[in-house]
Short mmCIF file of C-alpha atoms in Angstrom, two decimals:
data_model
loop_
_atom_site.label_atom_id
_atom_site.label_comp_id
_atom_site.label_asym_id
_atom_site.label_seq_id
_atom_site.Cartn_x
_atom_site.Cartn_y
_atom_site.Cartn_z
CA UNK K 1 33.68 -113.82 260.81
CA UNK K 2 33.28 -110.28 262.06
CA UNK K 3 30.08 -108.62 263.06
CA UNK K 4 28.83 -106.01 260.60
CA UNK K 5 26.97 -102.80 261.40
CA UNK K 6 24.75 -102.96 264.50
CA UNK K 7 21.12 -103.89 263.99
CA UNK K 8 18.45 -101.21 264.37
CA UNK K 9 16.59 -101.18 267.69
CA UNK K 10 13.56 -102.90 266.11
CA UNK K 11 15.63 -106.04 265.53
CA UNK K 12 16.73 -107.63 268.79
CA UNK K 13 19.34 -110.01 267.37
CA UNK K 14 19.74 -110.08 263.61
CA UNK K 15 21.78 -112.40 261.49
CA UNK K 16 24.57 -109.85 261.83
CA UNK K 17 25.18 -111.17 265.32
CA UNK K 18 23.54 -114.54 265.68
CA UNK K 19 24.32 -116.27 262.36
CA UNK K 20 27.90 -115.03 262.61
CA UNK K 21 28.06 -116.53 266.09
CA UNK K 22 26.91 -119.89 264.75
CA UNK K 23 29.55 -119.69 262.05
CA UNK K 24 32.27 -118.82 264.54
CA UNK K 25 31.25 -121.61 266.89
CA UNK K 26 31.24 -124.25 264.17
CA UNK K 27 29.64 -127.68 264.24
CA UNK K 28 30.22 -130.14 267.09
CA UNK K 29 33.26 -132.38 266.87
CA UNK K 30 32.68 -135.68 265.08
CA UNK K 31 32.84 -137.61 268.33
CA UNK K 32 30.18 -135.37 269.85
CA UNK K 33 27.56 -135.96 267.16
CA UNK K 34 24.36 -137.37 268.66
CA UNK K 35 23.26 -140.89 267.94
CA UNK K 36 20.61 -141.42 265.29
CA UNK K 37 18.03 -141.90 268.03
CA UNK K 38 18.81 -138.66 269.91
CA UNK K 39 17.66 -135.52 268.13
CA UNK K 40 19.81 -132.51 269.07
CA UNK K 41 18.15 -129.53 270.69
CA UNK K 42 17.94 -126.58 268.27
CA UNK K 43 19.68 -123.32 269.15
CA UNK K 44 17.75 -120.40 270.55
CA UNK K 45 15.71 -118.84 267.77
CA UNK K 46 17.58 -116.38 265.60
CA UNK K 47 15.96 -113.09 264.62
CA UNK K 48 16.87 -112.52 260.98
CA UNK K 49 16.78 -109.19 259.20
CA UNK K 50 16.57 -108.15 255.59
CA UNK K 51 19.99 -107.15 254.24
CA UNK K 52 19.69 -103.75 252.55
CA UNK K 53 22.54 -101.37 251.73
CA UNK K 54 25.02 -103.40 253.77
CA UNK K 55 22.96 -103.59 256.99
CA UNK K 56 20.48 -106.00 258.50
CA UNK K 57 17.17 -104.21 259.04
CA UNK K 58 13.73 -105.11 260.33
CA UNK K 59 10.84 -105.46 257.87
CA UNK K 60 8.81 -102.32 257.31
CA UNK K 61 5.63 -103.96 258.61
CA UNK K 62 7.32 -105.35 261.71
CA UNK K 63 5.88 -108.77 260.82
CA UNK K 64 7.72 -112.09 261.09
CA UNK K 65 7.49 -115.68 259.92
CA UNK K 66 8.64 -118.78 261.78
CA UNK K 67 11.51 -120.85 260.37
CA UNK K 68 10.98 -124.42 261.58
CA UNK K 69 13.67 -127.12 261.71
CA UNK K 70 12.22 -129.99 259.64
CA UNK K 71 13.88 -132.69 261.75
CA UNK K 72 12.57 -131.47 265.12
CA UNK K 73 9.61 -129.21 264.49
CA UNK K 74 11.28 -126.49 266.61
CA UNK K 75 11.27 -122.82 265.62
CA UNK K 76 14.89 -121.93 264.91
CA UNK K 77 14.50 -118.42 263.48
CA UNK K 78 12.12 -115.52 263.03
CA UNK K 79 12.14 -114.38 259.42
CA UNK K 80 11.03 -110.97 258.09
CA UNK K 81 7.62 -111.01 256.45
CA UNK K 82 8.55 -108.39 253.89
CA UNK K 83 6.29 -106.44 251.57
CA UNK K 84 6.59 -104.01 248.68
CA UNK K 85 8.12 -101.33 250.94
CA UNK K 86 11.07 -103.59 251.74
CA UNK K 87 11.41 -104.53 248.08
CA UNK K 88 11.44 -100.86 247.06
CA UNK K 89 14.19 -100.11 249.57
CA UNK K 90 16.29 -103.05 248.40
CA UNK K 91 15.89 -102.26 244.70
CA UNK K 92 16.77 -98.61 245.31
CA UNK K 93 19.86 -99.69 247.23
CA UNK K 94 20.90 -101.93 244.33
CA UNK K 95 20.24 -99.16 241.79
CA UNK K 96 22.32 -96.69 243.77
CA UNK K 97 25.21 -99.15 244.00
CA UNK K 98 25.15 -100.17 240.33
CA UNK K 99 27.10 -97.31 238.70
CA UNK K 100 30.17 -97.66 240.90
CA UNK K 101 30.13 -101.47 240.95
CA UNK K 102 29.67 -101.80 237.19
CA UNK K 103 32.52 -99.36 236.52
CA UNK K 104 34.86 -101.03 238.96
CA UNK K 105 37.67 -102.85 237.14
CA UNK K 106 36.74 -106.45 236.51
CA UNK K 107 39.86 -107.73 238.26
CA UNK K 108 38.81 -105.98 241.46
CA UNK K 109 35.31 -107.45 241.29
CA UNK K 110 36.66 -110.92 240.61
CA UNK K 111 39.18 -110.69 243.46
CA UNK K 112 36.30 -110.03 245.87
CA UNK K 113 34.39 -113.04 244.54
CA UNK K 114 37.45 -115.27 244.89
CA UNK K 115 37.73 -114.06 248.49
CA UNK K 116 34.08 -115.00 248.97
CA UNK K 117 34.82 -118.49 247.62
CA UNK K 118 37.72 -118.87 250.05
CA UNK K 119 35.59 -117.72 252.99
CA UNK K 120 32.82 -120.18 252.13
CA UNK K 121 35.40 -122.96 252.02
CA UNK K 122 36.93 -121.83 255.31
CA UNK K 123 33.51 -121.93 257.00
CA UNK K 124 32.30 -125.05 255.19
CA UNK K 125 31.58 -127.02 258.34
CA UNK K 126 29.57 -124.24 259.93
CA UNK K 127 27.62 -123.53 256.74
CA UNK K 128 26.85 -127.23 256.29
CA UNK K 129 25.50 -127.35 259.85
CA UNK K 130 23.22 -124.38 259.14
CA UNK K 131 22.02 -125.90 255.86
CA UNK K 132 21.29 -129.26 257.45
CA UNK K 133 19.46 -127.64 260.36
CA UNK K 134 17.34 -125.51 258.03
CA UNK K 135 16.50 -128.09 255.34
CA UNK K 136 16.50 -131.41 257.22
CA UNK K 137 18.99 -132.91 254.77
CA UNK K 138 21.83 -135.07 256.12
CA UNK K 139 24.77 -133.04 257.39
CA UNK K 140 27.08 -135.31 255.40
CA UNK K 141 25.23 -134.39 252.19
CA UNK K 142 25.33 -130.66 252.89
CA UNK K 143 29.04 -130.94 253.66
CA UNK K 144 29.88 -132.98 250.56
CA UNK K 145 27.59 -131.36 247.96
CA UNK K 146 25.90 -128.07 248.87
CA UNK K 147 28.70 -126.07 250.46
CA UNK K 148 31.62 -127.14 248.23
CA UNK K 149 29.50 -126.29 245.20
CA UNK K 150 28.66 -122.86 246.64
CA UNK K 151 32.35 -122.07 246.92
CA UNK K 152 33.07 -123.49 243.47
CA UNK K 153 30.37 -121.30 241.90
CA UNK K 154 32.27 -118.14 242.85
CA UNK K 155 35.66 -119.51 241.79
CA UNK K 156 34.28 -120.80 238.51
CA UNK K 157 32.47 -117.65 237.41
CA UNK K 158 35.36 -115.43 238.44
CA UNK K 159 37.46 -117.50 236.06
CA UNK K 160 34.75 -117.55 233.38
CA UNK K 161 34.58 -113.75 233.26
CA UNK K 162 38.36 -113.44 233.38
CA UNK K 163 38.69 -115.69 230.32
CA UNK K 164 35.57 -114.54 228.48
CA UNK K 165 35.89 -113.59 224.82
CA UNK K 166 33.43 -111.73 222.62
CA UNK K 167 33.08 -111.53 218.87
CA UNK K 168 35.00 -109.55 216.27
CA UNK K 169 33.73 -109.57 212.66
CA UNK K 170 35.49 -107.95 209.70
CA UNK K 171 33.57 -106.57 206.74
CA UNK K 172 34.65 -104.87 203.57
CA UNK K 173 35.55 -101.39 204.82
CA UNK K 174 34.29 -101.91 208.37
CA UNK K 175 35.02 -103.74 211.59
CA UNK K 176 32.49 -105.03 214.13
CA UNK K 177 33.32 -105.88 217.70
CA UNK K 178 31.08 -106.90 220.57
CA UNK K 179 31.08 -105.51 224.11
CA UNK K 180 29.53 -107.24 227.10
CA UNK K 181 27.80 -104.87 229.52
CA UNK K 182 25.99 -105.55 232.82
CA UNK K 183 22.22 -105.21 232.93
CA UNK K 184 21.64 -103.37 236.20
CA UNK K 185 19.55 -104.75 239.05
CA UNK K 186 18.89 -108.50 238.85
CA UNK K 187 16.27 -110.33 240.93
CA UNK K 188 17.24 -113.82 242.09
CA UNK K 189 14.44 -116.00 243.46
CA UNK K 190 15.68 -119.31 244.83
CA UNK K 191 14.09 -122.48 246.27
CA UNK K 192 14.39 -124.42 249.52
CA UNK K 193 15.94 -127.68 248.34
CA UNK K 194 19.50 -126.41 247.61
CA UNK K 195 19.45 -122.98 249.26
CA UNK K 196 23.07 -121.79 249.21
CA UNK K 197 24.03 -123.94 246.22
CA UNK K 198 21.45 -122.31 243.93
CA UNK K 199 21.70 -118.78 245.33
CA UNK K 200 25.44 -118.73 244.61
CA UNK K 201 24.87 -120.34 241.18
CA UNK K 202 22.97 -117.18 240.21
CA UNK K 203 24.73 -114.55 242.30
CA UNK K 204 28.27 -115.40 241.18
CA UNK K 205 27.91 -114.66 237.44
CA UNK K 206 25.62 -111.69 238.05
CA UNK K 207 28.12 -110.03 240.40
CA UNK K 208 31.15 -110.98 238.33
CA UNK K 209 29.71 -109.12 235.36
CA UNK K 210 29.01 -105.96 237.35
CA UNK K 211 25.30 -106.32 238.10
CA UNK K 212 23.75 -105.60 241.48
CA UNK K 213 21.29 -107.98 243.12
CA UNK K 214 18.11 -108.25 245.14
CA UNK K 215 17.68 -111.88 246.19
CA UNK K 216 14.66 -113.55 247.74
CA UNK K 217 15.38 -117.01 249.16
CA UNK K 218 12.67 -119.39 250.26
CA UNK K 219 11.14 -118.40 253.57
CA UNK K 220 11.49 -122.07 254.60
CA UNK K 221 15.31 -122.06 254.42
CA UNK K 222 16.74 -118.57 255.09
CA UNK K 223 19.79 -119.26 257.25
CA UNK K 224 22.60 -119.71 254.74
CA UNK K 225 21.39 -116.74 252.68
CA UNK K 226 21.79 -114.61 255.81
CA UNK K 227 25.22 -116.14 256.40
CA UNK K 228 26.21 -115.32 252.81
CA UNK K 229 25.49 -111.65 253.54
CA UNK K 230 27.98 -111.87 256.41
CA UNK K 231 30.54 -113.38 254.09
CA UNK K 232 30.00 -110.70 251.44
CA UNK K 233 30.48 -108.00 254.07
CA UNK K 234 33.66 -109.58 255.39
CA UNK K 235 35.03 -109.91 251.84
CA UNK K 236 34.54 -106.20 251.18
CA UNK K 237 31.60 -106.29 248.77
CA UNK K 238 30.35 -102.68 248.70
CA UNK K 239 27.10 -101.87 250.45
CA UNK K 240 24.07 -102.18 248.19
CA UNK K 241 25.64 -104.52 245.65
CA UNK K 242 23.92 -107.55 247.19
CA UNK K 243 20.58 -107.13 248.96
CA UNK K 244 18.44 -109.82 250.55
CA UNK K 245 14.68 -109.77 251.13
CA UNK K 246 12.93 -112.48 253.12
CA UNK K 247 9.24 -113.28 252.98
CA UNK K 248 6.41 -114.98 251.13
CA UNK K 249 6.25 -115.20 247.37
CA UNK K 250 3.00 -113.31 246.93
CA UNK K 251 4.02 -110.55 249.37
CA UNK K 252 7.72 -110.12 248.59
CA UNK K 253 8.54 -112.19 245.52
CA UNK K 254 5.82 -110.80 243.28
CA UNK K 255 6.60 -107.12 244.01
CA UNK K 256 10.26 -107.91 243.32
CA UNK K 257 9.55 -109.58 239.98
CA UNK K 258 7.21 -106.77 238.94
CA UNK K 259 9.44 -103.90 240.09
CA UNK K 260 10.24 -101.42 237.32
CA UNK K 261 13.82 -101.10 238.58
CA UNK K 262 14.60 -104.81 238.02
CA UNK K 263 16.12 -105.63 234.64
CA UNK K 264 16.32 -109.42 234.84
CA UNK K 265 14.73 -112.23 236.83
CA UNK K 266 16.36 -115.62 237.43
CA UNK K 267 13.90 -117.99 239.10
CA UNK K 268 14.23 -121.59 240.24
CA UNK K 269 11.15 -123.26 241.69
CA UNK K 270 7.85 -124.91 240.86
CA UNK K 271 6.23 -124.77 237.45
CA UNK K 272 3.01 -123.12 238.67
CA UNK K 273 4.94 -120.33 240.39
CA UNK K 274 7.20 -120.01 237.36
CA UNK K 275 4.16 -119.36 235.18
CA UNK K 276 3.16 -116.48 237.48
CA UNK K 277 6.70 -115.10 237.38
CA UNK K 278 6.68 -115.21 233.58
CA UNK K 279 3.27 -113.50 233.42
CA UNK K 280 4.54 -110.70 235.67
CA UNK K 281 7.90 -110.21 233.97
CA UNK K 282 7.00 -110.54 230.28
CA UNK K 283 4.87 -107.36 229.90
CA UNK K 284 7.74 -105.38 231.42
CA UNK K 285 10.24 -106.88 228.91
CA UNK K 286 12.60 -108.19 231.58
CA UNK K 287 15.17 -110.84 230.77
CA UNK K 288 13.84 -114.07 232.22
CA UNK K 289 15.39 -117.42 233.14
CA UNK K 290 13.12 -120.12 234.58
CA UNK K 291 14.35 -123.46 235.92
CA UNK K 292 11.20 -125.30 236.92
CA UNK K 293 9.93 -128.79 237.71
CA UNK K 294 10.83 -132.20 236.40
CA UNK K 295 9.54 -135.75 236.11
CA UNK K 296 12.79 -137.22 234.95
CA UNK K 297 13.16 -140.72 233.49
CA UNK K 298 15.92 -143.20 234.33
CA UNK K 299 15.95 -145.49 231.28
CA UNK K 300 17.38 -148.96 231.96
CA UNK K 301 18.13 -151.27 229.01
CA UNK K 302 18.64 -154.99 229.48
CA UNK K 303 22.28 -154.80 228.37
CA UNK K 304 23.24 -152.31 231.10
CA UNK K 305 25.88 -152.81 233.76
CA UNK K 306 23.31 -154.12 236.24
CA UNK K 307 24.94 -153.15 239.54
CA UNK K 308 25.92 -149.72 238.27
CA UNK K 309 22.40 -149.12 237.00
CA UNK K 310 20.81 -150.15 240.31
CA UNK K 311 23.18 -147.88 242.20
CA UNK K 312 22.54 -145.03 239.79
CA UNK K 313 18.76 -145.42 239.86
CA UNK K 314 18.71 -145.51 243.67
CA UNK K 315 20.89 -142.42 243.90
CA UNK K 316 18.86 -140.55 241.28
CA UNK K 317 15.59 -141.47 242.96
CA UNK K 318 16.36 -140.78 246.61
CA UNK K 319 19.25 -138.29 246.78
CA UNK K 320 18.37 -135.39 249.09
CA UNK K 321 15.12 -137.24 249.94
CA UNK K 322 14.14 -136.97 246.26
CA UNK K 323 14.06 -133.18 246.59
CA UNK K 324 16.24 -132.28 243.61
CA UNK K 325 14.73 -131.09 240.34
CA UNK K 326 17.02 -133.54 238.49
CA UNK K 327 15.99 -136.63 240.49
CA UNK K 328 15.00 -139.67 238.43
CA UNK K 329 11.49 -140.18 239.78
CA UNK K 330 10.44 -142.53 236.92
CA UNK K 331 12.46 -145.67 236.30
CA UNK K 332 11.79 -147.27 232.91
CA UNK K 333 13.12 -150.84 232.64
CA UNK K 334 13.31 -153.08 229.58
CA UNK K 335 10.79 -155.88 230.15
CA UNK K 336 13.21 -158.88 230.38
CA UNK K 337 15.05 -157.13 233.21
CA UNK K 338 12.07 -155.57 234.99
CA UNK K 339 11.35 -158.00 237.84
CA UNK K 340 15.00 -158.55 238.70
CA UNK K 341 15.67 -154.83 238.64
CA UNK K 342 12.68 -153.98 240.84
CA UNK K 343 13.82 -156.52 243.43
CA UNK K 344 17.36 -155.16 243.44
CA UNK K 345 16.24 -151.54 243.58
CA UNK K 346 13.85 -152.30 246.44
CA UNK K 347 16.64 -154.04 248.33
CA UNK K 348 18.96 -151.08 247.78
CA UNK K 349 16.24 -148.68 248.95
CA UNK K 350 15.68 -150.70 252.12
CA UNK K 351 19.37 -150.31 252.99
CA UNK K 352 19.19 -146.51 253.00
CA UNK K 353 19.59 -145.24 256.55
CA UNK K 354 16.90 -142.71 257.46
CA UNK K 355 17.39 -140.70 260.62
CA UNK K 356 18.85 -137.75 262.44
CA UNK K 357 20.40 -135.42 259.84
CA UNK K 358 23.35 -134.67 262.13
CA UNK K 359 24.35 -138.35 262.31
CA UNK K 360 27.18 -138.86 259.78
CA UNK K 361 25.71 -142.28 258.89
CA UNK K 362 22.31 -140.86 257.88
CA UNK K 363 21.54 -141.08 254.17
CA UNK K 364 17.93 -139.82 254.22
CA UNK K 365 16.92 -136.92 256.45
CA UNK K 366 13.64 -135.09 256.91
CA UNK K 367 11.58 -133.54 254.15
CA UNK K 368 11.63 -129.75 254.20
CA UNK K 369 8.36 -129.33 256.13
CA UNK K 370 5.43 -131.22 257.58
CA UNK K 371 3.19 -129.76 254.87
CA UNK K 372 5.48 -131.03 252.13
CA UNK K 373 5.72 -134.45 253.79
CA UNK K 374 1.93 -134.63 253.82
CA UNK K 375 1.81 -133.70 250.14
CA UNK K 376 4.32 -136.42 249.23
CA UNK K 377 2.46 -138.98 251.34
CA UNK K 378 -0.77 -138.04 249.55
CA UNK K 379 0.85 -139.17 246.29
CA UNK K 380 1.64 -142.55 247.84
CA UNK K 381 -2.05 -142.86 248.70
CA UNK K 382 -2.93 -141.74 245.18
CA UNK K 383 -0.63 -144.41 243.76
CA UNK K 384 -2.50 -147.08 245.71
CA UNK K 385 -5.85 -145.76 244.52
CA UNK K 386 -4.59 -145.84 240.93
CA UNK K 387 -3.73 -149.53 241.31
CA UNK K 388 -0.05 -149.31 242.14
CA UNK K 389 1.85 -151.68 244.41
CA UNK K 390 3.81 -149.68 247.00
CA UNK K 391 7.09 -151.22 248.12
CA UNK K 392 8.87 -149.83 251.16
CA UNK K 393 6.08 -148.01 252.91
CA UNK K 394 6.00 -144.34 251.99
CA UNK K 395 4.60 -143.68 255.47
CA UNK K 396 5.44 -140.89 257.93
CA UNK K 397 7.63 -141.95 260.83
CA UNK K 398 5.45 -141.11 263.82
CA UNK K 399 7.30 -142.70 266.74
CA UNK K 400 9.87 -140.93 268.92
CA UNK K 401 12.34 -139.40 268.46
CA UNK K 402 11.19 -138.51 264.95
CA UNK K 403 7.53 -137.83 265.67
CA UNK K 404 7.97 -134.03 265.64
CA UNK K 405 9.93 -134.04 262.39
CA UNK K 406 8.90 -134.32 258.74
CA UNK K 407 10.26 -137.83 258.12
CA UNK K 408 8.85 -140.16 255.45
CA UNK K 409 9.85 -143.67 254.49
CA UNK K 410 10.98 -143.94 250.85
CA UNK K 411 8.69 -145.81 248.48
CA UNK K 412 8.93 -147.69 245.20
CA UNK K 413 5.71 -148.03 243.19
CA UNK K 414 5.10 -150.65 240.49
CA UNK K 415 2.10 -151.63 238.39
CA UNK K 416 1.05 -148.14 237.33
CA UNK K 417 0.31 -147.08 233.74
CA UNK K 418 2.68 -144.33 232.52
CA UNK K 419 -0.22 -141.94 231.96
CA UNK K 420 -1.60 -141.93 235.50
CA UNK K 421 -1.30 -138.89 237.77
CA UNK K 422 1.33 -140.47 240.02
CA UNK K 423 3.57 -141.06 237.00
CA UNK K 424 2.86 -137.68 235.39
CA UNK K 425 2.94 -135.12 238.21
CA UNK K 426 6.03 -133.91 240.06
CA UNK K 427 6.06 -135.35 243.59
CA UNK K 428 9.45 -133.99 244.73
CA UNK K 429 10.03 -136.56 247.42
CA UNK K 430 11.40 -140.09 247.97
CA UNK K 431 8.79 -141.78 245.77
CA UNK K 432 9.84 -143.54 242.56
CA UNK K 433 7.61 -145.29 240.03
CA UNK K 434 8.87 -148.19 237.88
CA UNK K 435 7.49 -148.99 234.41
CA UNK K 436 8.41 -151.77 231.95
CA UNK K 437 8.96 -151.11 228.24
CA UNK K 438 9.18 -153.49 225.29
CA UNK K 439 11.71 -151.78 223.03
CA UNK K 440 13.62 -148.59 222.39
CA UNK K 441 10.71 -146.83 220.70
CA UNK K 442 8.39 -147.45 223.64
CA UNK K 443 11.06 -146.32 226.12
CA UNK K 444 11.38 -143.01 224.27
CA UNK K 445 7.61 -142.59 224.05
CA UNK K 446 7.14 -143.15 227.80
CA UNK K 447 10.09 -140.95 228.68
CA UNK K 448 8.77 -138.07 226.55
CA UNK K 449 5.14 -138.59 227.54
CA UNK K 450 5.05 -136.10 230.43
CA UNK K 451 4.63 -132.31 230.50
CA UNK K 452 8.20 -131.86 231.76
CA UNK K 453 11.54 -132.06 230.00
CA UNK K 454 14.38 -131.31 232.37
CA UNK K 455 16.76 -134.30 232.43
CA UNK K 456 17.13 -138.03 231.88
CA UNK K 457 19.66 -140.79 232.35
CA UNK K 458 20.20 -143.75 230.02
CA UNK K 459 21.87 -146.99 231.06
CA UNK K 460 23.18 -149.24 228.29
CA UNK K 461 26.42 -150.76 227.00
CA UNK K 462 25.36 -150.13 223.38
CA UNK K 463 27.07 -146.89 222.33
CA UNK K 464 24.95 -146.41 219.21
CA UNK K 465 21.76 -146.86 221.23
CA UNK K 466 23.01 -144.39 223.82
CA UNK K 467 23.46 -141.74 221.14
CA UNK K 468 20.10 -142.50 219.48
CA UNK K 469 18.12 -142.36 222.70
CA UNK K 470 19.91 -139.29 224.04
CA UNK K 471 19.13 -137.45 220.81
CA UNK K 472 15.46 -138.53 220.89
CA UNK K 473 14.70 -137.53 224.48
CA UNK K 474 12.88 -134.20 224.77
CA UNK K 475 14.87 -132.90 227.73
CA UNK K 476 17.55 -130.32 228.42
CA UNK K 477 20.16 -132.72 229.83
CA UNK K 478 20.94 -136.41 229.37
CA UNK K 479 23.41 -138.53 231.34
CA UNK K 480 24.58 -141.87 229.94
CA UNK K 481 25.61 -144.52 232.48
CA UNK K 482 25.77 -141.92 235.23
CA UNK K 483 23.68 -139.25 236.96
CA UNK K 484 24.30 -135.72 238.24
CA UNK K 485 27.80 -135.36 236.88
CA UNK K 486 27.97 -131.58 236.46
CA UNK K 487 30.35 -129.54 234.34
CA UNK K 488 29.65 -125.88 235.11
CA UNK K 489 30.45 -124.87 231.52
CA UNK K 490 27.51 -126.69 229.95
CA UNK K 491 23.95 -125.37 229.46
CA UNK K 492 21.57 -126.07 232.33
CA UNK K 493 17.82 -125.93 231.79
CA UNK K 494 14.81 -127.78 230.45
CA UNK K 495 12.14 -127.96 227.79
CA UNK K 496 8.34 -127.82 227.93
CA UNK K 497 7.09 -127.08 231.47
CA UNK K 498 10.59 -127.50 232.90
CA UNK K 499 11.58 -123.97 232.07
CA UNK K 500 12.80 -121.28 229.72
CA UNK K 501 16.40 -120.36 228.96
CA UNK K 502 19.76 -121.79 229.96
CA UNK K 503 22.32 -120.93 232.63
CA UNK K 504 25.85 -122.22 233.20
CA UNK K 505 29.20 -121.15 231.77
CA UNK K 506 28.86 -118.74 228.87
CA UNK K 507 25.08 -119.13 228.96
CA UNK K 508 25.02 -117.45 232.38
CA UNK K 509 27.30 -114.71 231.09
CA UNK K 510 24.92 -114.11 228.19
CA UNK K 511 21.89 -114.02 230.46
CA UNK K 512 23.35 -111.58 232.99
CA UNK K 513 24.68 -109.15 230.38
CA UNK K 514 23.72 -107.21 227.28
CA UNK K 515 25.89 -107.67 224.21
CA UNK K 516 26.50 -104.46 222.32
CA UNK K 517 27.85 -104.46 218.79
CA UNK K 518 30.07 -101.59 217.65
CA UNK K 519 30.63 -101.10 213.91
CA UNK K 520 33.61 -98.95 212.83
CA UNK K 521 33.77 -97.59 209.29
CA UNK K 522 37.40 -97.99 208.16
CA UNK K 523 37.64 -96.44 204.68
#
């Protein structure tokens, strides 16, 4: 990747030089990966800049945050602590770029996005290394899930716009047709668990339709967002079309959401923060998409394929250290199967290899931060106080070489009533509760008996039951005899406190555009 415009004097080494250097260098060869007991030394700390009008720039206040590697506790980057002045500059840059970008022929826009997809794929190894370093997730997971999906997002939405159709309605003496038009400046606020994956999920359709963007990634995981700016520049995306602001939610995110120049806000994150985003955006009549928390049930019936269900429940519960909004953190098991299933799931959990994220054999890495690890551990303590039996530990790993990282043993909790706090509140970590149920009606009642409604999985060989239960679950997405099989054309989103609106396929095209009807009098 080439270096873009030089950084201003206030920024010693911005992402324009240092992240590009990491991408050029690539990850170590497979044979050079450290053993699970030898944490690699982090690189010298990067100095990131905000990306405004095609250049990396220092924050207006000259203030910085520390980006800490979750696996080692080392500071790996200095991140701008932006404020409303930086937001104003980024929004103005996006507004200035909008007329030319929105008028640019769609084929030219889509060709740039397809080039972006190809560049992400070409640098997949380097991007996976950055993502693993920044989040603590296993390198193998970042390489197999996060980065391929980031590339696919751009390819998919380029194709979706290319093949999009809008309505045409004939009347007596008149003809109606519908035009799709971009909105203007869109704010994208993304979380730390799937940083590049979710940023590209939002950016790809917004850009494909001719919008311009101001994005604010989590301050905990900024590296791949900075790298994406490099990729956009190399692919020829015009200056100002994509802008990036780093910083804290209250200092940078809130001014962005409230800004009068922003037409739409797409937010993925916690439910409490989502409520504040909605309160800020609604009075200004902005389009709003909120993908929030989940407390998703994995419903196991006695007639299931037992081994497949155990594998599916373990994957749903502990994938990415349980830090995916779709994770199945509640396992509901039909009573005759309960004890056998708990034993098998506990055995499967004990086989998960926790360790150095850069080790290709690692299946569970570090949680995203020490503070988050402490929060998750506090729920394990809460589970004990509520009468639960904790299987597997749920304890921090304090001995070397992991003592400086945010590592936590996974835990399975049994014996809790479905209405207790541990079984009702989102933990967002490798902690799974298991609850027996007597029949289909009770399974549905327990599954629906939480404030959230994002997703669920149902495991049964009875096709009629699968349809009945899927229809009765108050969630946005249901998988039957599988989990996390994603078709990018389908609606993604939740009910209740899990969010508002849908994205994916045509739903994303609808959200990131205005549909204008034109009626022509013919007679």
